XYZ file of C-alpha atoms in Angstrom:
687
model
C 167.698 54.513 137.903
C 167.393 51.304 135.884
C 170.615 49.495 134.875
C 171.273 46.165 133.225
C 173.615 43.744 135.177
C 176.770 42.315 133.686
C 176.366 38.940 131.962
C 177.171 36.071 134.263
C 176.561 38.053 137.463
C 174.453 35.780 139.670
C 172.845 38.852 141.160
C 171.889 40.378 137.839
C 168.521 38.776 137.204
C 167.393 39.208 140.786
C 168.510 42.844 140.807
C 166.614 43.484 137.557
C 163.482 41.849 138.900
C 163.634 43.835 142.148
C 164.367 47.112 140.367
C 161.637 46.509 137.800
C 159.009 45.841 140.452
C 160.014 48.917 142.411
C 159.982 51.075 139.330
C 156.495 49.858 138.396
C 155.262 50.661 141.876
C 156.788 54.134 141.605
C 155.307 54.739 138.148
C 151.825 53.626 139.224
C 152.027 55.921 142.194
C 153.003 58.862 140.023
C 150.357 58.200 137.362
C 147.379 57.150 139.420
C 148.203 59.240 142.458
C 148.543 62.284 140.208
C 145.194 61.499 138.655
C 143.618 61.308 142.089
C 145.150 64.627 143.129
C 144.169 66.237 139.813
C 140.619 64.970 140.162
C 140.532 66.327 143.697
C 141.668 69.773 142.466
C 138.997 69.770 139.763
C 136.324 68.838 142.289
C 137.569 71.519 144.716
C 137.547 74.186 142.000
C 134.080 73.118 140.918
C 132.880 73.312 144.518
C 134.282 76.823 144.834
C 132.770 78.046 141.553
C 129.308 76.623 142.211
C 128.962 76.977 146.010
C 131.361 79.677 147.233
C 132.022 82.325 144.562
C 128.282 83.024 143.815
C 127.685 83.756 147.525
C 130.683 86.100 147.694
C 129.581 87.895 144.515
C 125.968 88.225 145.621
C 126.505 89.210 149.258
C 130.075 90.479 149.741
C 131.560 92.196 146.692
C 129.373 95.290 147.046
C 131.311 96.315 150.194
C 134.512 94.237 150.037
C 136.050 94.611 146.567
C 139.505 95.801 145.539
C 137.971 98.230 143.011
C 136.304 100.221 145.816
C 138.087 103.335 147.067
C 137.642 102.277 150.711
C 136.582 98.647 151.226
C 134.715 98.339 154.511
C 136.999 97.281 157.380
C 139.886 97.072 154.929
C 138.599 93.619 153.967
C 138.776 92.538 150.327
C 137.056 89.276 149.367
C 137.210 89.322 145.553
C 140.578 87.488 145.233
C 142.514 84.845 147.131
C 145.249 87.046 148.641
C 142.729 89.525 150.007
C 140.672 86.762 151.586
C 143.705 85.219 153.323
C 145.134 88.590 154.371
C 141.854 89.780 155.879
C 141.148 93.247 157.172
C 141.386 95.284 160.330
C 140.201 92.344 162.481
C 142.748 89.901 161.041
C 142.696 87.092 158.436
C 139.224 86.290 157.140
C 139.858 82.549 156.918
C 142.451 80.040 158.116
C 142.726 77.246 155.563
C 141.928 73.896 157.149
C 140.567 75.433 160.384
C 136.923 76.591 160.203
C 136.826 77.379 163.914
C 139.596 79.988 163.558
C 138.043 81.683 160.500
C 136.473 85.086 161.199
C 134.422 84.874 157.999
C 132.430 81.950 159.395
C 131.798 83.791 162.674
C 130.449 86.755 160.727
C 128.232 84.520 158.610
C 126.825 82.901 161.778
C 126.263 86.387 163.314
C 128.530 85.329 166.173
C 129.822 88.695 167.394
C 130.090 89.890 163.812
C 127.329 90.148 161.237
C 127.740 89.338 157.585
C 125.824 90.629 155.606
C 125.427 93.702 157.883
C 122.694 96.277 158.510
C 119.923 93.926 159.502
C 120.182 91.731 156.423
C 118.934 88.197 156.789
C 121.437 85.672 158.071
C 122.709 83.362 155.348
C 121.098 79.927 155.298
C 122.538 77.010 157.261
C 123.224 75.216 153.982
C 125.437 78.085 152.757
C 127.298 78.199 156.069
C 127.911 74.423 155.925
C 129.305 74.865 152.385
C 131.813 77.456 153.639
C 132.796 75.177 156.566
C 133.473 72.330 154.130
C 135.414 74.595 151.787
C 137.683 75.956 154.566
C 138.199 72.533 156.153
C 139.369 71.061 152.837
C 141.970 73.767 152.269
C 139.983 76.734 150.925
C 140.907 76.120 147.287
C 140.513 79.490 145.507
C 141.554 79.982 141.839
C 141.148 83.789 141.925
C 144.734 85.031 141.461
C 143.888 88.669 140.675
C 141.063 90.991 141.788
C 138.515 91.732 139.035
C 138.279 95.140 137.386
C 135.261 97.342 138.078
C 133.616 96.253 134.806
C 134.362 92.562 135.470
C 132.990 92.962 138.955
C 129.772 94.550 137.670
C 129.413 91.827 135.022
C 129.880 89.064 137.584
C 127.431 90.676 139.993
C 124.799 91.066 137.250
C 125.311 87.481 136.107
C 124.549 86.198 139.583
C 121.542 88.491 139.976
C 120.203 87.451 136.595
C 120.553 83.762 137.438
C 118.648 84.308 140.660
C 115.891 86.442 139.070
C 115.258 84.030 136.241
C 114.029 81.600 138.835
C 111.275 83.930 140.027
C 107.780 82.499 139.798
C 106.597 85.388 137.611
C 109.055 84.397 134.872
C 108.165 80.720 134.834
C 105.798 79.272 132.236
C 102.308 78.530 133.581
C 101.579 74.946 134.495
C 98.511 73.020 135.497
C 98.012 72.517 139.208
C 95.425 70.349 140.950
C 92.250 72.146 141.960
C 92.080 72.309 145.768
C 89.452 70.291 147.538
C 86.917 72.031 149.776
C 84.582 70.756 152.438
C 81.464 72.259 150.905
C 81.480 70.967 147.328
C 78.307 72.801 146.318
C 79.734 76.261 147.037
C 80.587 78.197 143.894
C 80.243 77.197 140.304
C 83.748 76.729 138.879
C 87.403 76.036 139.674
C 88.153 79.650 140.589
C 85.489 79.491 143.292
C 87.234 76.419 144.715
C 90.510 78.327 145.063
C 88.695 81.196 146.774
C 86.860 78.863 149.151
C 90.024 76.925 149.996
C 91.787 80.182 150.920
C 88.810 81.248 153.064
C 88.757 77.878 154.821
C 92.485 78.094 155.487
C 91.974 81.454 157.230
C 88.874 80.285 159.093
C 86.681 82.786 157.245
C 83.038 82.339 156.278
C 81.938 83.358 152.750
C 79.622 86.337 152.447
C 76.005 85.462 151.711
C 74.860 85.545 148.043
C 73.870 88.974 146.726
C 70.193 89.668 146.170
C 68.883 89.925 142.615
C 69.017 93.736 142.355
C 72.568 93.949 143.738
C 73.726 91.150 141.468
C 72.181 92.789 138.403
C 73.750 96.138 139.224
C 77.194 94.602 139.741
C 77.048 92.703 136.454
C 75.902 95.763 134.528
C 78.573 98.061 135.939
C 81.369 95.534 135.460
C 80.469 94.532 131.901
C 79.195 97.816 130.441
C 79.981 100.526 132.984
C 76.294 101.498 132.986
C 73.588 100.835 135.589
C 70.548 98.755 134.564
C 67.315 100.428 133.489
C 64.274 100.201 135.862
C 62.347 97.875 133.543
C 65.399 95.615 133.259
C 65.571 95.406 137.054
C 61.908 94.413 137.325
C 62.246 91.727 134.653
C 65.453 90.321 136.146
C 64.014 90.088 139.680
C 61.074 88.028 138.399
C 63.292 85.749 136.294
C 65.873 85.340 139.076
C 63.195 84.223 141.532
C 62.146 81.501 139.104
C 65.590 80.376 137.783
C 68.628 82.104 139.371
C 71.331 80.461 137.226
C 69.367 80.867 133.999
C 68.644 84.537 134.756
C 72.310 85.289 135.436
C 73.456 83.506 132.280
C 70.877 85.200 130.077
C 71.667 88.657 131.456
C 75.409 88.081 131.077
C 74.845 87.194 127.408
C 72.725 90.313 126.944
C 75.383 92.549 128.466
C 78.230 90.993 126.492
C 76.267 91.347 123.251
C 75.709 95.026 123.962
C 77.890 97.555 122.075
C 78.618 99.081 125.481
C 80.573 95.955 126.433
C 83.288 96.766 123.897
C 83.287 100.415 124.945
C 83.760 99.431 128.580
C 86.569 96.934 128.072
C 88.294 99.012 125.409
C 88.725 101.666 128.105
C 90.594 99.175 130.294
C 93.091 98.522 127.491
C 93.254 102.223 126.647
C 94.460 102.816 130.213
C 97.175 100.211 129.692
C 98.468 101.838 126.495
C 98.077 105.446 127.855
C 95.533 106.374 125.188
C 95.136 110.070 124.440
C 92.982 112.135 122.081
C 95.501 114.999 122.007
C 99.249 115.450 122.320
C 98.847 117.632 125.409
C 101.879 119.826 126.093
C 101.369 123.527 125.248
C 99.011 123.450 122.271
C 96.917 120.332 122.977
C 96.770 119.384 119.310
C 94.615 116.365 118.410
C 96.324 113.047 117.732
C 95.793 112.109 114.096
C 93.818 108.881 113.876
C 93.378 108.381 117.622
C 89.654 107.824 117.201
C 90.399 105.059 114.699
C 92.403 103.192 117.350
C 89.687 103.769 119.951
C 86.972 102.391 117.665
C 89.268 99.551 116.608
C 89.525 98.410 120.227
C 85.769 98.692 120.727
C 85.084 96.537 117.673
C 87.704 93.993 118.744
C 86.133 93.444 122.155
C 82.615 93.366 120.772
C 83.665 90.841 118.110
C 85.439 88.659 120.696
C 88.809 88.891 118.930
C 91.331 86.658 120.692
C 93.963 88.319 122.863
C 96.721 86.596 120.879
C 95.430 88.152 117.652
C 95.072 91.558 119.321
C 98.683 91.399 120.521
C 99.962 90.417 117.059
C 98.069 93.290 115.440
C 99.379 95.921 117.850
C 102.985 94.770 117.631
C 103.153 93.983 113.892
C 99.733 94.454 112.304
C 101.280 95.907 109.151
C 103.350 92.749 108.592
C 100.689 90.064 108.958
C 100.434 87.869 105.830
C 96.647 87.626 106.276
C 95.334 90.837 107.864
C 91.976 90.861 109.636
C 89.320 92.650 107.561
C 86.110 93.945 109.155
C 83.284 92.747 106.914
C 80.922 95.544 107.934
C 83.144 98.583 107.527
C 85.573 97.184 104.948
C 88.520 98.310 107.098
C 91.847 96.549 107.416
C 91.749 96.198 111.202
C 95.288 94.835 111.473
C 96.753 98.055 110.048
C 95.189 100.108 112.850
C 96.822 98.125 115.661
C 100.371 99.590 115.387
C 98.946 103.026 116.244
C 99.444 101.755 119.795
C 103.114 102.742 119.516
C 102.310 106.414 118.878
C 99.959 107.104 121.770
C 101.093 109.738 124.241
C 103.947 111.132 122.168
C 104.239 114.831 121.415
C 105.935 115.411 118.071
C 106.997 118.585 116.268
C 107.410 117.474 112.661
C 110.090 114.801 112.440
C 111.520 113.850 115.811
C 114.852 113.089 114.139
C 115.296 116.842 113.624
C 115.688 117.354 117.376
C 118.496 115.632 119.234
C 117.124 113.879 122.289
C 113.420 114.061 121.385
C 113.603 111.003 119.150
C 115.354 109.042 121.888
C 112.663 110.076 124.372
C 110.000 108.815 121.959
C 111.777 105.471 121.634
C 112.059 105.246 125.415
C 108.330 105.928 125.651
C 107.631 103.101 123.177
C 109.791 100.694 125.163
C 108.107 101.670 128.415
C 104.579 101.250 127.062
C 105.421 98.073 125.127
C 107.080 96.325 128.070
C 104.380 97.244 130.567
C 101.536 96.291 128.225
C 102.897 93.043 126.798
C 105.583 91.885 129.263
C 104.257 93.190 132.583
C 107.749 94.594 133.308
C 109.319 98.044 133.514
C 112.081 97.612 130.937
C 112.626 101.395 130.621
C 114.577 101.412 133.925
C 117.412 99.595 132.123
C 118.033 102.646 129.929
C 120.827 103.779 132.257
C 121.889 100.584 134.059
C 121.121 96.911 134.481
C 117.663 96.722 136.038
C 117.661 97.047 139.826
C 114.613 94.848 140.298
C 113.839 92.779 137.176
C 115.765 90.302 135.030
C 116.520 92.944 132.367
C 120.014 94.053 131.393
C 121.005 97.345 129.822
C 121.978 95.355 126.720
C 118.391 94.033 126.536
C 117.052 97.608 126.627
C 119.193 98.810 123.727
C 118.497 95.670 121.710
C 114.787 96.508 121.995
C 115.525 100.174 121.255
C 117.255 99.076 118.052
C 114.086 97.285 116.975
C 111.975 100.416 117.496
C 114.506 102.787 115.912
C 114.883 100.703 112.721
C 111.407 101.014 111.115
C 110.306 104.037 109.134
C 106.868 104.932 110.475
C 104.476 106.069 107.749
C 100.681 106.445 107.426
C 98.823 103.586 105.768
C 95.419 103.506 104.094
C 93.212 101.202 106.166
C 90.456 101.057 103.549
C 90.308 97.906 101.462
C 89.823 98.156 97.726
C 86.296 96.757 98.016
C 85.132 99.416 100.484
C 84.920 102.167 97.869
C 84.290 99.949 94.867
C 80.931 101.550 94.099
C 82.327 105.077 94.300
C 85.358 104.084 92.230
C 83.184 102.656 89.486
C 81.098 105.834 89.469
C 84.269 107.920 89.169
C 85.526 105.746 86.339
C 82.284 106.375 84.476
C 82.615 110.091 85.169
C 86.184 109.998 83.893
C 85.039 108.400 80.642
C 82.347 111.064 80.261
C 84.896 113.823 80.771
C 87.276 112.216 78.296
C 84.569 111.861 75.671
C 83.448 115.425 76.275
C 86.969 116.730 75.773
C 87.309 114.679 72.600
C 84.047 116.109 71.231
C 85.155 119.617 72.131
C 88.439 119.117 70.367
C 86.674 117.973 67.239
C 84.981 121.385 67.301
C 87.947 123.722 67.855
C 85.667 126.755 67.631
C 84.319 125.792 71.055
C 87.681 126.503 72.636
C 88.039 129.970 74.086
C 88.505 132.628 71.387
C 90.314 130.274 69.001
C 89.095 129.995 65.422
C 89.827 126.655 63.674
C 92.433 128.149 61.378
C 94.230 129.761 64.313
C 94.282 126.438 66.164
C 95.579 124.573 63.132
C 98.293 127.148 62.666
C 99.308 126.891 66.326
C 99.477 123.087 66.110
C 101.537 123.269 62.882
C 104.089 125.663 64.359
C 104.374 123.853 67.702
C 103.992 120.278 66.463
C 107.534 119.298 67.497
C 107.260 120.754 70.992
C 103.865 119.434 72.090
C 105.356 116.854 74.406
C 107.879 119.290 75.904
C 105.560 121.973 77.227
C 105.497 122.547 81.006
C 102.471 123.083 83.172
C 103.031 126.835 83.349
C 103.412 127.246 79.558
C 100.538 129.157 77.975
C 99.963 126.445 75.398
C 99.945 123.556 77.893
C 96.132 123.007 77.993
C 95.940 122.834 74.203
C 98.989 120.564 74.106
C 97.274 118.236 76.560
C 94.228 118.071 74.314
C 96.358 117.756 71.216
C 98.353 114.814 72.571
C 95.465 113.022 74.288
C 95.377 109.249 73.984
C 92.066 107.660 73.121
C 91.797 104.175 74.541
C 89.673 101.534 72.908
C 88.396 98.163 73.989
C 90.326 95.059 73.053
C 87.978 92.109 73.555
C 89.773 89.135 75.090
C 88.795 85.873 73.385
C 91.404 83.411 74.616
C 93.859 83.268 77.530
C 96.265 80.453 78.288
C 99.044 79.852 80.844
C 102.180 77.832 80.199
C 101.957 76.284 83.683
C 99.680 73.248 83.682
C 98.319 74.096 87.140
C 97.219 77.638 86.229
C 93.815 78.452 84.732
C 93.171 81.852 83.129
C 89.520 82.956 83.126
C 88.161 85.904 81.133
C 85.572 88.125 82.849
C 82.823 90.207 81.232
C 84.956 93.338 81.618
C 87.753 91.631 79.610
C 89.921 91.283 82.697
C 91.753 87.970 83.130
C 92.198 86.250 86.500
C 94.613 83.434 87.268
C 93.559 80.604 89.576
C 94.922 77.210 90.610
C 95.653 75.110 93.661
C 99.325 76.089 93.690
C 101.097 79.221 92.469
C 103.841 78.266 89.975
C 107.384 79.494 90.441
C 107.355 81.066 86.956
C 104.737 81.319 84.214
C 103.964 82.698 80.745
C 100.511 84.045 79.833
C 99.327 84.276 76.216
C 96.299 86.482 75.547
C 94.405 86.860 72.222
C 92.338 90.021 71.678
C 90.012 91.201 68.916
C 90.472 94.889 68.006
C 88.409 97.011 65.669
C 89.536 98.993 62.634
C 91.926 101.854 63.261
C 95.386 102.865 64.282
C 97.149 101.582 67.426
C 100.367 103.034 68.750
C 100.355 101.996 72.404
C 99.294 99.120 74.668
C 97.957 99.545 78.206
C 98.348 96.845 80.886
C 96.229 97.206 84.026
C 97.327 95.136 87.025
C 94.087 94.813 88.987
C 93.582 94.114 92.685
C 91.033 91.475 93.664
C 89.742 90.315 97.082
C 90.223 86.668 96.047
C 93.977 87.139 95.609
C 96.476 86.934 98.510
C 96.493 90.297 100.329
C 94.224 91.610 97.563
C 96.760 91.171 94.741
C 97.258 92.163 91.992
C 100.033 89.534 92.085
C 99.767 85.960 93.372
C 102.519 86.157 96.013
C 101.500 86.177 99.650
C 101.988 89.937 99.775
C 100.352 90.626 96.401
C 103.406 91.582 94.356
C 104.413 90.422 90.866
C 107.330 90.968 88.467
C 106.604 91.182 84.726
C 109.933 90.393 83.082
C 108.834 90.686 79.454
C 105.808 91.781 77.400
C 105.550 90.868 73.728
C 102.949 91.880 71.113
C 102.149 90.571 67.644
C 99.336 91.632 65.276
C 97.330 89.895 62.541
C 95.112 91.974 60.236
C 91.697 90.903 58.944
C 92.156 89.945 55.276
C 90.547 91.959 52.520
C 86.939 91.053 51.944
C 86.082 90.550 55.626
C 84.443 93.391 57.511
C 83.966 91.977 61.025
C 85.088 88.933 62.996
C 83.720 87.113 65.994
C 85.591 85.096 68.624
C 85.627 81.896 66.585
C 86.902 83.673 63.464
C 89.371 85.586 65.591
C 90.958 82.384 66.908
C 91.132 80.960 63.404
C 92.689 84.198 62.210
C 95.248 84.086 65.011
C 96.321 80.637 63.903
C 96.185 81.117 60.130
C 97.235 84.595 59.039
C 100.861 85.722 59.163
C 101.630 87.737 62.264
C 103.543 90.974 62.523
C 105.803 91.392 65.589
C 105.372 94.784 67.247
C 108.451 96.330 68.820
C 107.767 98.250 72.032
C 110.171 101.175 72.385
C 109.037 103.027 75.517
C 107.273 102.230 78.769
C 105.765 104.278 81.586
C 103.827 103.552 84.785
C 102.380 105.659 87.541
C 104.296 103.507 90.060
C 107.278 101.157 89.930
C 109.060 99.347 92.726
C 112.587 100.531 93.493
C 114.942 98.430 91.399
C 112.087 97.080 89.245
C 111.212 99.874 86.760
C 108.577 99.332 84.101
C 111.240 99.745 81.404
C 112.593 96.375 82.532
C 109.630 94.679 80.839
C 110.786 95.700 77.332
C 114.586 95.418 77.546
C 114.805 91.745 76.416
C 116.542 90.733 79.668
C 114.981 88.015 81.907
C 116.838 89.503 84.885
C 114.800 92.734 84.877
C 111.115 93.499 85.054
C 108.272 95.670 86.370
C 107.367 95.218 90.046
C 105.106 97.167 92.391
C 106.417 96.180 95.854
C 107.003 98.673 98.645
C 105.005 100.469 101.308
C 102.708 102.244 98.833
C 102.942 99.898 95.858
C 100.980 96.736 96.432
C 97.338 95.744 96.839
C 95.940 98.526 94.632
C 95.365 98.835 90.874
C 98.474 99.752 88.850
C 98.723 100.788 85.175
C 101.606 100.576 82.684
C 101.675 101.946 79.124
C 103.923 100.608 76.350
C 104.511 102.583 73.141
C 104.918 100.892 69.748
C 107.940 101.693 67.609
C 105.629 101.951 64.577
C 101.844 102.353 64.594
C 99.731 99.265 63.920
C 97.384 100.043 61.049
C 94.378 97.699 60.918
C 91.996 98.854 58.193
C 89.441 96.142 58.974
C 90.535 95.275 62.512
C 92.437 92.192 63.558
C 93.808 90.083 66.401
C 96.570 91.040 68.846
C 98.526 88.351 70.684
C 100.026 89.628 73.945
C 102.593 87.506 75.777
C 103.362 88.203 79.460
C 106.456 86.470 80.836
C 107.136 86.058 84.572
C 110.690 84.701 84.884
C 111.580 86.263 88.246
C 110.549 83.172 90.261
C 109.106 82.707 93.763
C 105.542 82.919 92.444
C 105.810 86.566 91.331
C 103.110 86.234 88.654
C 100.117 88.415 87.827
C 96.834 87.427 89.448
C 94.391 89.711 87.612
C 94.980 92.030 84.660
C 93.445 93.663 81.576
C 94.938 94.781 78.252
C 93.649 97.766 76.235
C 94.809 99.474 73.033
C 95.177 103.173 72.358
C 96.130 105.828 69.843
C 97.474 109.314 70.428
C 95.378 112.048 68.793
C 98.196 114.473 67.973
C 97.111 117.436 65.860
C 99.388 118.113 62.940
C 99.314 120.091 59.718
C 97.080 117.451 58.163
C 94.119 118.291 60.432
C 91.244 119.473 58.174
């Protein structure tokens, strides 16, 4: 207690000085001594957590835990009270006295053995740690025994920490090549490792193989086929003259053989459990299995890198730049994911059968982990892995990845592969269309219908032509009656609002956009010359092209686009002019008054979900026509827009078509073509 002396007391100042000094000594002892003791407790706890608890978890909890029905020997080591209480033989430890602690005797295998049943004795370093811990008071923060789940989690944590240090899970690193006494033996670094191991064992290398044996070994390893007799004779002669040159030349010959890919594809097919049929009871063939087999053969023969092969088989359908085979025109990357479906028997949709789908996913995980990780992850389906550093949570995380996608067939042909056949079919289509048009102009050629009967039918049913169903008796005539005749609109000028975009017009009147960088947004303006006649609809063809990303028809990396608005205006050729060329057409487009054309309806054979073709005519920059999706991109797409009122051009004229792309992110058309059309509906006025 500190008190102030009475004024005038000769002892007051001295008393205050003495008391103050004593108090300061006491305070320093409390503060700094407490800090020392606190630091000691922290160090002791840290020592226990890093040196003692992991050993108990790894080696003792399995048999000596409070959560067990009958801990062995009645000894519980998973909390402080159990450790001090001990078991049937008495207390396990005596704090401060290592010599009297039974736990240390058991760890030293001194009359007792811990761990038991022939397990290896714990290292001397671990035993010294326990001696130090007991001698310094056996600090143990574990107040309560863990639950069964906490115990399992702690045990797995320690196992995982230990397994992550295994050599097989460490990244590769460069190591010095061992030296050998005979430097001339072998031809590369691998030979030096082999020779060093032989020298260490006191073994002598086998003598070199003779030419015939060497040739046979090389042939069987690289192609799986023995050499032909004439090849043997030639190789023996060449080998006698230049052994190294003969071996190198023959190795090149074998690796350039188509049989090389066949041989090594079989090795990988064994890894991925390739099968031609589903097996089971009916042995049905696997759809597309031969495509995967040939894909592997081509990959090995073309020396495709293993990294690329792995990417294609895991996610070949997601690669921004798929690998295209120049000879066959196939999208090789799309074939790779067939790896996941090998060896799976399916009856329709596996989701229809509880349990079958889960077995398929388990099969995928098993094949995937063995092929690409070199580990048996499937064992963790029911528990944390007994042998590898894989938890049950890891298994179901991977299962979630494989259960998320919707697996669908994909066309592996590129657009260029069938270009010749497609062009031939287009010509055939035009011939058929023209033939139908000619037949319709001669109604008497239609089965048993006289012209007057046909005109009467069209007059009566004029209002229902577009409503007839396929099974209606008048449907074929209605199709002819409402046929659209498409005409050419010759493109004469195409400009982009973006300064970095160049629009080029091809001989087929298609327009392609190029430039070093794809703009975020853009507006295209196209001028077209049209001949005399009536126009009531506009056709926009979005065309794929091998020069566009992923084949187009858009300029995004995946080939999509979003057309947010299409606008059309028309200028008629003035009276007195019968025909116009490109130069006159441009002058006309600039000089004559234009007529805006309102588009009232839109249709397309395909629209992306959420991006319908009607969005291109609704005057909103937030909507538009897109073609994204599994089946939407990288092929030709067609949209048709109907005019509110027909465009009557007695002497022809110029159409100006504006295509706006306000979506952003480079969603602009890469190649397109515009045509004009008129519906040939038969009405009462037909002569």
